[in-house]
Every structure is written in structure tokens, then in C-alpha cells.
mmCIF file with all atom_site columns, C-alpha atoms in Angstrom:
data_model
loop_
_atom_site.group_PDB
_atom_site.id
_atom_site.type_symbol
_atom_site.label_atom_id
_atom_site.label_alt_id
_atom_site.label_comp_id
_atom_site.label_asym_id
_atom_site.label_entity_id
_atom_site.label_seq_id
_atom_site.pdbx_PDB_ins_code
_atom_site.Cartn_x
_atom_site.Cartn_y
_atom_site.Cartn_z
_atom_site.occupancy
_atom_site.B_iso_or_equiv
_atom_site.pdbx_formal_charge
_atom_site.auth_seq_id
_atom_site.auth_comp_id
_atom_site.auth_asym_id
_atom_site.auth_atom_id
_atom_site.pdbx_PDB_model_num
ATOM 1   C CA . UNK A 1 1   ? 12.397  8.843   14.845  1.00 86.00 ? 6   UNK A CA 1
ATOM 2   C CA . UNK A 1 2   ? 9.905   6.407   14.747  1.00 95.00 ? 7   UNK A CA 1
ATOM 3   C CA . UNK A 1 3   ? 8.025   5.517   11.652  1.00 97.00 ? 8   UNK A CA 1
ATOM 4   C CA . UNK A 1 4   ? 4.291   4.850   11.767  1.00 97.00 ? 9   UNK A CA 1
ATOM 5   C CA . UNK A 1 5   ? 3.227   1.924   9.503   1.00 98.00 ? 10  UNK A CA 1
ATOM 6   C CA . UNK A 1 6   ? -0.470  0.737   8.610   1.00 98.00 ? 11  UNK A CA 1
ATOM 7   C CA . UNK A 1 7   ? -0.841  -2.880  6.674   1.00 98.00 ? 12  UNK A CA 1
ATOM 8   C CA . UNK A 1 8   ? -4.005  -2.798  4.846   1.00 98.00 ? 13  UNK A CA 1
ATOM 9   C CA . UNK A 1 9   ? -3.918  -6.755  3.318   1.00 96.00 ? 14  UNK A CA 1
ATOM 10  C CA . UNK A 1 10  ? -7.751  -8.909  3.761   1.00 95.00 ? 15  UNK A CA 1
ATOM 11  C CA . UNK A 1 11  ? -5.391  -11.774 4.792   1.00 94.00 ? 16  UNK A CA 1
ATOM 12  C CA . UNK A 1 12  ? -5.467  -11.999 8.689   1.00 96.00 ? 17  UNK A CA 1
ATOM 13  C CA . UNK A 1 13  ? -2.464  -14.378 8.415   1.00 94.00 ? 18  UNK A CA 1
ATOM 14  C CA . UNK A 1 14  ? -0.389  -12.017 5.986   1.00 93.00 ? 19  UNK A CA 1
ATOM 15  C CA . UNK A 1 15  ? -1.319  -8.766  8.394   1.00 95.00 ? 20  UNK A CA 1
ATOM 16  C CA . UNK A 1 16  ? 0.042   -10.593 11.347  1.00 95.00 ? 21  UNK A CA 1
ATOM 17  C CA . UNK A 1 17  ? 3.044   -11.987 9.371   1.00 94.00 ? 22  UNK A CA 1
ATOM 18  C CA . UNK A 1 18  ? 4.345   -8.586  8.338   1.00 95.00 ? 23  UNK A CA 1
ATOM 19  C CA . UNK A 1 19  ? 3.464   -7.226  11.817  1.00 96.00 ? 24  UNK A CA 1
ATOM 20  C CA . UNK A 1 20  ? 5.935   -9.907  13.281  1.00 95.00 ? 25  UNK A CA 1
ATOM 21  C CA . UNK A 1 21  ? 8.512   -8.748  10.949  1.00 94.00 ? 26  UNK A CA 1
ATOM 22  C CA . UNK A 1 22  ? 8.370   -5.249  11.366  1.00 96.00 ? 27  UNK A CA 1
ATOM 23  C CA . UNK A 1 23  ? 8.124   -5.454  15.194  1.00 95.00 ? 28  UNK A CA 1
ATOM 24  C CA . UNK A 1 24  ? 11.554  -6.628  14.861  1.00 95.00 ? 29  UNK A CA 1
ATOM 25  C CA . UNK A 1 25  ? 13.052  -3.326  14.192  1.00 96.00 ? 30  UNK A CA 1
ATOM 26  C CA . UNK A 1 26  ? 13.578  -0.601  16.985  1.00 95.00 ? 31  UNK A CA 1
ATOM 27  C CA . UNK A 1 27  ? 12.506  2.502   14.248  1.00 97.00 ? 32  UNK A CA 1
ATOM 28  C CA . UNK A 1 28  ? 9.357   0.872   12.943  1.00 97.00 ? 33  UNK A CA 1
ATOM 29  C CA . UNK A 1 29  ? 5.607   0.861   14.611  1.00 97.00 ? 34  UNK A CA 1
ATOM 30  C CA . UNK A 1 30  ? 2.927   -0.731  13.401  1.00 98.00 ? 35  UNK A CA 1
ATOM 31  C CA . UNK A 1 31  ? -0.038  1.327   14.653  1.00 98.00 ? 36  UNK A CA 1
ATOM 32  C CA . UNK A 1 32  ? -2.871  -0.202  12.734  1.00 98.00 ? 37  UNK A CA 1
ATOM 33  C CA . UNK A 1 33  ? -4.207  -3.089  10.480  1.00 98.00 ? 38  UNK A CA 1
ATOM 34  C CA . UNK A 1 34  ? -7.009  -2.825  8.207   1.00 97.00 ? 39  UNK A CA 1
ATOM 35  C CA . UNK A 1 35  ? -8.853  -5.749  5.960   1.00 97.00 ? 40  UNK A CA 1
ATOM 36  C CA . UNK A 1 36  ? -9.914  -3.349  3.523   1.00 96.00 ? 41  UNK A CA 1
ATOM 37  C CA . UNK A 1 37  ? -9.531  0.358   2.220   1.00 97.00 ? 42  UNK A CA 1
ATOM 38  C CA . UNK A 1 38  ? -12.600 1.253   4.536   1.00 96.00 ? 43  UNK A CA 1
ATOM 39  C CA . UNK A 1 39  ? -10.849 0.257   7.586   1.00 97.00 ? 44  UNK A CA 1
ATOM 40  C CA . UNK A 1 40  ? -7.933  1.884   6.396   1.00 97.00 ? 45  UNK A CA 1
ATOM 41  C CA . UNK A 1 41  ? -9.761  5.202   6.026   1.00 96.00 ? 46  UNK A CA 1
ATOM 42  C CA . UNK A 1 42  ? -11.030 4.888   9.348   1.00 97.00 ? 47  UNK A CA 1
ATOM 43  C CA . UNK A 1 43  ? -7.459  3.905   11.082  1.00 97.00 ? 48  UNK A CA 1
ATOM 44  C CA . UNK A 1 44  ? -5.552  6.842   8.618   1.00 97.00 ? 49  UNK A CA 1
ATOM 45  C CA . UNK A 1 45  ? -8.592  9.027   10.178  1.00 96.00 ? 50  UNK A CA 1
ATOM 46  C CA . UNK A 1 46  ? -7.086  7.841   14.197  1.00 96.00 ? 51  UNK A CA 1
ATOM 47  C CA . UNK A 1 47  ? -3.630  7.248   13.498  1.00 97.00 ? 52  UNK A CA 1
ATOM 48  C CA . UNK A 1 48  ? -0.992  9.005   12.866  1.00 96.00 ? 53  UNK A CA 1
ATOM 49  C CA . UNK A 1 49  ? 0.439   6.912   9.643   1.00 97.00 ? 54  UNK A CA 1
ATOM 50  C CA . UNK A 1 50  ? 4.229   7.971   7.921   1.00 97.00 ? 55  UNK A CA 1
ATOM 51  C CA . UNK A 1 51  ? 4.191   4.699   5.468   1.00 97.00 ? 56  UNK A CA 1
ATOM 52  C CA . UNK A 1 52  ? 0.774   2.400   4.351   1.00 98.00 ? 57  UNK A CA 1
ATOM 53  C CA . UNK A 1 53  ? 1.644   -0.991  3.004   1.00 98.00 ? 58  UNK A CA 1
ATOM 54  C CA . UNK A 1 54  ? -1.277  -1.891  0.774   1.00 97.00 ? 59  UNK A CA 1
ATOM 55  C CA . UNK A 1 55  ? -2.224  -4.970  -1.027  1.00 95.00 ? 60  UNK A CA 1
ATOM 56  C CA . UNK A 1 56  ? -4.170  -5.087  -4.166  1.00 93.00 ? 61  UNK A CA 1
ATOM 57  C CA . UNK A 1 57  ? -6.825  -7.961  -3.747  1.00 92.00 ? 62  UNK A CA 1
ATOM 58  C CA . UNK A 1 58  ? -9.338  -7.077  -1.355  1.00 92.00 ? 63  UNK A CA 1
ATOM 59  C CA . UNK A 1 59  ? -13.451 -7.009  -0.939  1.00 89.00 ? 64  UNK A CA 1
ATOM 60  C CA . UNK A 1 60  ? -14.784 -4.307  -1.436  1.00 91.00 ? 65  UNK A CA 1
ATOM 61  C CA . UNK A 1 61  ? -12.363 -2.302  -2.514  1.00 94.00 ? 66  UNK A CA 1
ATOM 62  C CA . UNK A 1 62  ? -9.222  -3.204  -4.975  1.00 94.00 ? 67  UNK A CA 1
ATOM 63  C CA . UNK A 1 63  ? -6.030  -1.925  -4.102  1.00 94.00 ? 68  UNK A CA 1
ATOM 64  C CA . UNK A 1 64  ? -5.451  0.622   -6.658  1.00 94.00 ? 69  UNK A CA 1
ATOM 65  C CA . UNK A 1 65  ? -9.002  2.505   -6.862  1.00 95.00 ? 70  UNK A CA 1
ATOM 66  C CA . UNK A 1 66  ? -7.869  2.742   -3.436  1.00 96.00 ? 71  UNK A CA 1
ATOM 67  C CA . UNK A 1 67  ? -4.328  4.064   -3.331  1.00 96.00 ? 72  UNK A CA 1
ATOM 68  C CA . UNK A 1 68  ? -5.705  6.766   -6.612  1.00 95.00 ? 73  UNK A CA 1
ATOM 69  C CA . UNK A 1 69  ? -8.429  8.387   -4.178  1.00 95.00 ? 74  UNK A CA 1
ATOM 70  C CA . UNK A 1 70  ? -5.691  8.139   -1.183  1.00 95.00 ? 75  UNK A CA 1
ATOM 71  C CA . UNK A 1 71  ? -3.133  9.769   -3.330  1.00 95.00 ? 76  UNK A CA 1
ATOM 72  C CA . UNK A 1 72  ? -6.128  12.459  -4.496  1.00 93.00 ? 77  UNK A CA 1
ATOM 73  C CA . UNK A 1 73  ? -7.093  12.987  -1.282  1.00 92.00 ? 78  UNK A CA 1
ATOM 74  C CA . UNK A 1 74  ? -4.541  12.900  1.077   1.00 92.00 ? 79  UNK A CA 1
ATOM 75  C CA . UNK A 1 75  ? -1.179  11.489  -0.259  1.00 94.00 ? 80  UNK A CA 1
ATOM 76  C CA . UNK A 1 76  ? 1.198   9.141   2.042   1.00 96.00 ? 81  UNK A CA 1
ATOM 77  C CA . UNK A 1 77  ? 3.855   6.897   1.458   1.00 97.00 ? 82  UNK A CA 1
ATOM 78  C CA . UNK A 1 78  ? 2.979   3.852   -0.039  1.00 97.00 ? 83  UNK A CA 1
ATOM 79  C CA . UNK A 1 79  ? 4.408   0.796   -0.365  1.00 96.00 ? 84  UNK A CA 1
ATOM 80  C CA . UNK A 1 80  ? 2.522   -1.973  -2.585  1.00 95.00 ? 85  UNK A CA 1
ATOM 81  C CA . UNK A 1 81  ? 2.917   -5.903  -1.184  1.00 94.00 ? 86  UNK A CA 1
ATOM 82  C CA . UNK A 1 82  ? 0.762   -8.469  -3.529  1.00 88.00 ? 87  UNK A CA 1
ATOM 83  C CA . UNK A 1 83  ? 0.920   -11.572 -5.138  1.00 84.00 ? 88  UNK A CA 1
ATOM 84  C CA . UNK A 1 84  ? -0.732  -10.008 -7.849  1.00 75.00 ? 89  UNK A CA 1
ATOM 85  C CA . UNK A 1 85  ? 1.978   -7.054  -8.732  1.00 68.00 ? 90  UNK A CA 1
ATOM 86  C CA . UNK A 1 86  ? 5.345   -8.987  -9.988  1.00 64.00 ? 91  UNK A CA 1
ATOM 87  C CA . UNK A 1 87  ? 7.935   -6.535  -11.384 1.00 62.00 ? 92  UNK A CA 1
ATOM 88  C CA . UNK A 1 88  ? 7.162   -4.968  -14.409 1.00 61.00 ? 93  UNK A CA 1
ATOM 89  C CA . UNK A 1 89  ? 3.539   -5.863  -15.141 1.00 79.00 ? 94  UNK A CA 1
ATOM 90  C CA . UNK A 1 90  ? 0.864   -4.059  -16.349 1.00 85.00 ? 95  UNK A CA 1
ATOM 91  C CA . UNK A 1 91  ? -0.900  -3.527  -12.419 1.00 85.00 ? 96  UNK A CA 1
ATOM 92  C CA . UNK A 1 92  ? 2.560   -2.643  -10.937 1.00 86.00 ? 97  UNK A CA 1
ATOM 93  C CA . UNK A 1 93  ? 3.038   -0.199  -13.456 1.00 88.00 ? 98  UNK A CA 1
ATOM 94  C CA . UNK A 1 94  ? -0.223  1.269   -12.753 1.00 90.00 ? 99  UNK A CA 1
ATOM 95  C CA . UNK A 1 95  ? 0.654   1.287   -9.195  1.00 91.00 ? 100 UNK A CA 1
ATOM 96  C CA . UNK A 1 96  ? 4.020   3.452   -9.566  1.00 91.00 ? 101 UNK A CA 1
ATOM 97  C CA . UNK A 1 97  ? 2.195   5.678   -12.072 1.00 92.00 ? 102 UNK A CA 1
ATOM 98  C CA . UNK A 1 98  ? -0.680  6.311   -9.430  1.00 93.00 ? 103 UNK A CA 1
ATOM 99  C CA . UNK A 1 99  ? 1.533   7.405   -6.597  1.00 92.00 ? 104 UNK A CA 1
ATOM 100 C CA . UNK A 1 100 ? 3.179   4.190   -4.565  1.00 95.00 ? 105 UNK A CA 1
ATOM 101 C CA . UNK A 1 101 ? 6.710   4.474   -3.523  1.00 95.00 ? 106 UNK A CA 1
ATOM 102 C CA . UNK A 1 102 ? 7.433   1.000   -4.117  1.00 93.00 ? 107 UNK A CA 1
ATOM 103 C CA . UNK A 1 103 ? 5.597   -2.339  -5.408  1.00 92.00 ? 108 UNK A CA 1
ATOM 104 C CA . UNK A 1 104 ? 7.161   -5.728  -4.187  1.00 92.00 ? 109 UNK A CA 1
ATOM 105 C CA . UNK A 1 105 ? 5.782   -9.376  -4.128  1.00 88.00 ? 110 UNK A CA 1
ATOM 106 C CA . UNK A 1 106 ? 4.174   -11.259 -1.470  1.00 88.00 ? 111 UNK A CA 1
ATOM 107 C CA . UNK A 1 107 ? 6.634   -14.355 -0.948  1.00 84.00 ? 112 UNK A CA 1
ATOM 108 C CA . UNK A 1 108 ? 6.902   -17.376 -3.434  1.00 81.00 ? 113 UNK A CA 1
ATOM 109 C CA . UNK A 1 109 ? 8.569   -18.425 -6.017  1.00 74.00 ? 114 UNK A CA 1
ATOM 110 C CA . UNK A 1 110 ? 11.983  -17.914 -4.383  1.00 76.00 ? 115 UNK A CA 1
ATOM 111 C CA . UNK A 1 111 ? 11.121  -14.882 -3.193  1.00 82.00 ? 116 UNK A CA 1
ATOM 112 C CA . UNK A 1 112 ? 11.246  -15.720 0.929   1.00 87.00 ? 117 UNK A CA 1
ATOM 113 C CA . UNK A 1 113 ? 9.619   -13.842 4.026   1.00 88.00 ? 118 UNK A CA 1
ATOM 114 C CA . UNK A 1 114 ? 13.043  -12.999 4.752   1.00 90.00 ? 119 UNK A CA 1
ATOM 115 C CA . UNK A 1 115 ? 14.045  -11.072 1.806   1.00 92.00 ? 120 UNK A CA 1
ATOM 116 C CA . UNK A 1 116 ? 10.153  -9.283  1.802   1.00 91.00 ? 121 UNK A CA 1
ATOM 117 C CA . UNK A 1 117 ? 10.935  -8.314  5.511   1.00 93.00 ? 122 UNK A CA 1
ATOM 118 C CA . UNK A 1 118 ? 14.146  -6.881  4.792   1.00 94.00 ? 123 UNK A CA 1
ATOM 119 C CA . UNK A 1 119 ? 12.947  -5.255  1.210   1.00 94.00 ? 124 UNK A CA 1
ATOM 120 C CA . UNK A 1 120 ? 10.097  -3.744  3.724   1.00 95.00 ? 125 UNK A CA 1
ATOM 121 C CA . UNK A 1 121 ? 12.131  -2.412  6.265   1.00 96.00 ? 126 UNK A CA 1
ATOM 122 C CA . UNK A 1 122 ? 15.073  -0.702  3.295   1.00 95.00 ? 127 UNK A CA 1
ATOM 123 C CA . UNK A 1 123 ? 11.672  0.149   1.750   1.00 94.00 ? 128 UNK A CA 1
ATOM 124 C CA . UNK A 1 124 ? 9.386   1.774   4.708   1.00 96.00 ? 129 UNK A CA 1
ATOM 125 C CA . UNK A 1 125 ? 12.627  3.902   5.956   1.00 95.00 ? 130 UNK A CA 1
ATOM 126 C CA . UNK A 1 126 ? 13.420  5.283   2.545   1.00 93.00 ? 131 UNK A CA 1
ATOM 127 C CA . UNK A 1 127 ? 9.343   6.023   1.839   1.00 93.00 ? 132 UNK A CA 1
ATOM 128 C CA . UNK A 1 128 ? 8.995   7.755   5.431   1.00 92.00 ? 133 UNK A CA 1
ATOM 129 C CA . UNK A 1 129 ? 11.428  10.412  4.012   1.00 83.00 ? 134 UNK A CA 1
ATOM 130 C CA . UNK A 1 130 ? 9.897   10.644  0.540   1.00 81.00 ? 135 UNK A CA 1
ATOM 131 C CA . UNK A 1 131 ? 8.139   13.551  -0.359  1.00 78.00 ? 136 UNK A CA 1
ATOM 132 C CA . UNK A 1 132 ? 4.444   12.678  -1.993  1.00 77.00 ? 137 UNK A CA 1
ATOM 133 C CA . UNK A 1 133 ? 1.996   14.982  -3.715  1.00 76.00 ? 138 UNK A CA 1
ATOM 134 C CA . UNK A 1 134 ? -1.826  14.963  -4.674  1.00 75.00 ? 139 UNK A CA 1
ATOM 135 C CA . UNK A 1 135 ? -2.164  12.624  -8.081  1.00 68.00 ? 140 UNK A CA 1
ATOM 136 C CA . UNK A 1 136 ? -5.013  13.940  -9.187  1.00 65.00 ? 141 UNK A CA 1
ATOM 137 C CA . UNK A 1 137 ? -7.254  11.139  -10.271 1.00 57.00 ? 142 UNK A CA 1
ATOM 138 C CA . UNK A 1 138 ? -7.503  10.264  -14.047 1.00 54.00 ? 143 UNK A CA 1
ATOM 139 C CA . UNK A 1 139 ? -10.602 11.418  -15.911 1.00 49.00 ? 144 UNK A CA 1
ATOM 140 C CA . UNK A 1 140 ? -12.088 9.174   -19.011 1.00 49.00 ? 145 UNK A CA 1
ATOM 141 C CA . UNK A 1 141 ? -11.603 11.377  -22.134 1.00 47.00 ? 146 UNK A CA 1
ATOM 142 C CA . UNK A 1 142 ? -14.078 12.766  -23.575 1.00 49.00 ? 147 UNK A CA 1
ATOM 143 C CA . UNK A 1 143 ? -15.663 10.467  -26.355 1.00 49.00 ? 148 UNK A CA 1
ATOM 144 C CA . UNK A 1 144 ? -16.743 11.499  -29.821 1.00 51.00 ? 149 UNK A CA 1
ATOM 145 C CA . UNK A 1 145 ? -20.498 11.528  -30.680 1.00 47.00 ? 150 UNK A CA 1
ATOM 146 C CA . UNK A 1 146 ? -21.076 10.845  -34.068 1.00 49.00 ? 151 UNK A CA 1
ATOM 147 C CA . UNK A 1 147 ? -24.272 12.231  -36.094 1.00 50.00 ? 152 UNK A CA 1
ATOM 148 C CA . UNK A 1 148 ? -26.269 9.000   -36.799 1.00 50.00 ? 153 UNK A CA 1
ATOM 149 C CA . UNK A 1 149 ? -26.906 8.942   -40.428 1.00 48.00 ? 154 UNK A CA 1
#
């Protein structure tokens, strides 16, 4: 089986990078880019897609308003890759909470295009078999009003 991937990164030299990688593998297909979550729409709308690796930084866009209303909408794998997202923060959290798969850093700090390309691929082939439902999409709750004096 082969797994359809779309990268969705506003870095032309990160969504070629990660292309490269993944073309390495016999099971895994890139059959999109996007450089933001409008393009993505619009490729998820042609393509078939089984996994969607997503950064967080992008115009128009960020990341996670993006991956809550694809998770609302239409739920598929995803994967997070940013700088922004290092284990255990606050965004990565978020991330997890609002449907991703998986969250893993862009290279740097130690943390090599080798080891991201083979946390990818262990990550893409065990998110094209995972199972992922509507999140419906947080609503504010509901504030007080209090009787002016």
C-alpha cells in the first residue's frame, strides 16, 4: 500500500527537503505541497491524502486554527513538523489535544535531517493506519454579565 502524503510548510526549501526524504522510501508518495492552509484545502480537495505534515508558522493561516477546522471538518492524519513545537510546550500540547498524530521538530539543535526523515517515515506509516475522528472545535464559554451598579 502506498501512503499519500501532503507537506503544507511556507518554506519552499523545507517542502522540497522533506519531499527528497520521503521520495526515498518505496511505500511513501508525496502527492502535493501547499504554502499555506488554503492551498492545502485546495490540494486535500484533488488529492487523495492518507497523512498531512503541517507546520505551524505560515501567512495567512497558523498551523493550528488550521489543523482544528481540518480535524472539524474532515479529520486526517496529521503529523506536526515546526521549529516552533519542541516537546512538551504549551503549542505542541495544543496540537496533540486538537487532533495531530504526532508533533516533531524541524532540525537544529542536534536534532539532524536524518533523524526528522526517519522520525517521518516511523511516523507517516504508523499515522496512515490510525484511526481519526471529528474534534469538534472549542467554543469560548459563555461569560458572566454583571448588573452595573
Amino acid at each position: 500500500m502506498t501512503i499519500n502524503v501532503l507537506i503544507v510548510d511556507d518554506s519552499p526549501i523545507v517542502r522540497t527537503r522533506l519531499r527528497r526524504e520521503l521520495d526515498k522510501t518505496t511505500d511513501i508518495r508525496v502527492v502535493a505541497t501547499a504554502e499555506d492552509p488554503y492551498a492545502a484545502r485546495d490540494q486535500i480537495k484533488t488529492h487523495t491524502v492518507d497523512v498531512i505534515l503541517l507546520d505551524m508558522e505560515m501567512p495567512r493561516m497558523d498551523g493550528l486554527t488550521f489543523l482544528r477546522k481540518l480535524m472539524a471538518a474532515r479529520p486526517i492524519p496529521t503529523i506536526i513538523v515546526s521549529s516552533l513545537t519542541p516537546r512538551g510546550c504549551d503549542l505542541a500540547i495544543a496540537c496533540l489535544e486538537a487532533g495531530a498524530v504526532a508533533v516533531l521538530p524541524k532540525p537544529g539543535g542536534g536534532y539532524t535531517i536524518d533523524q526528522l526523515s526517519r522520525d517521518l517515515v516511523r511516523g507517516i506509516r504508523a499515522a496512515a493506519g490510525a484511526k481519526v475522528e471529528r474534534v469538534a472545535t472549542p467554543t469560548p464559554a459563555p461569560t458572566r454579565s454583571t448588573p452595573s451598579a
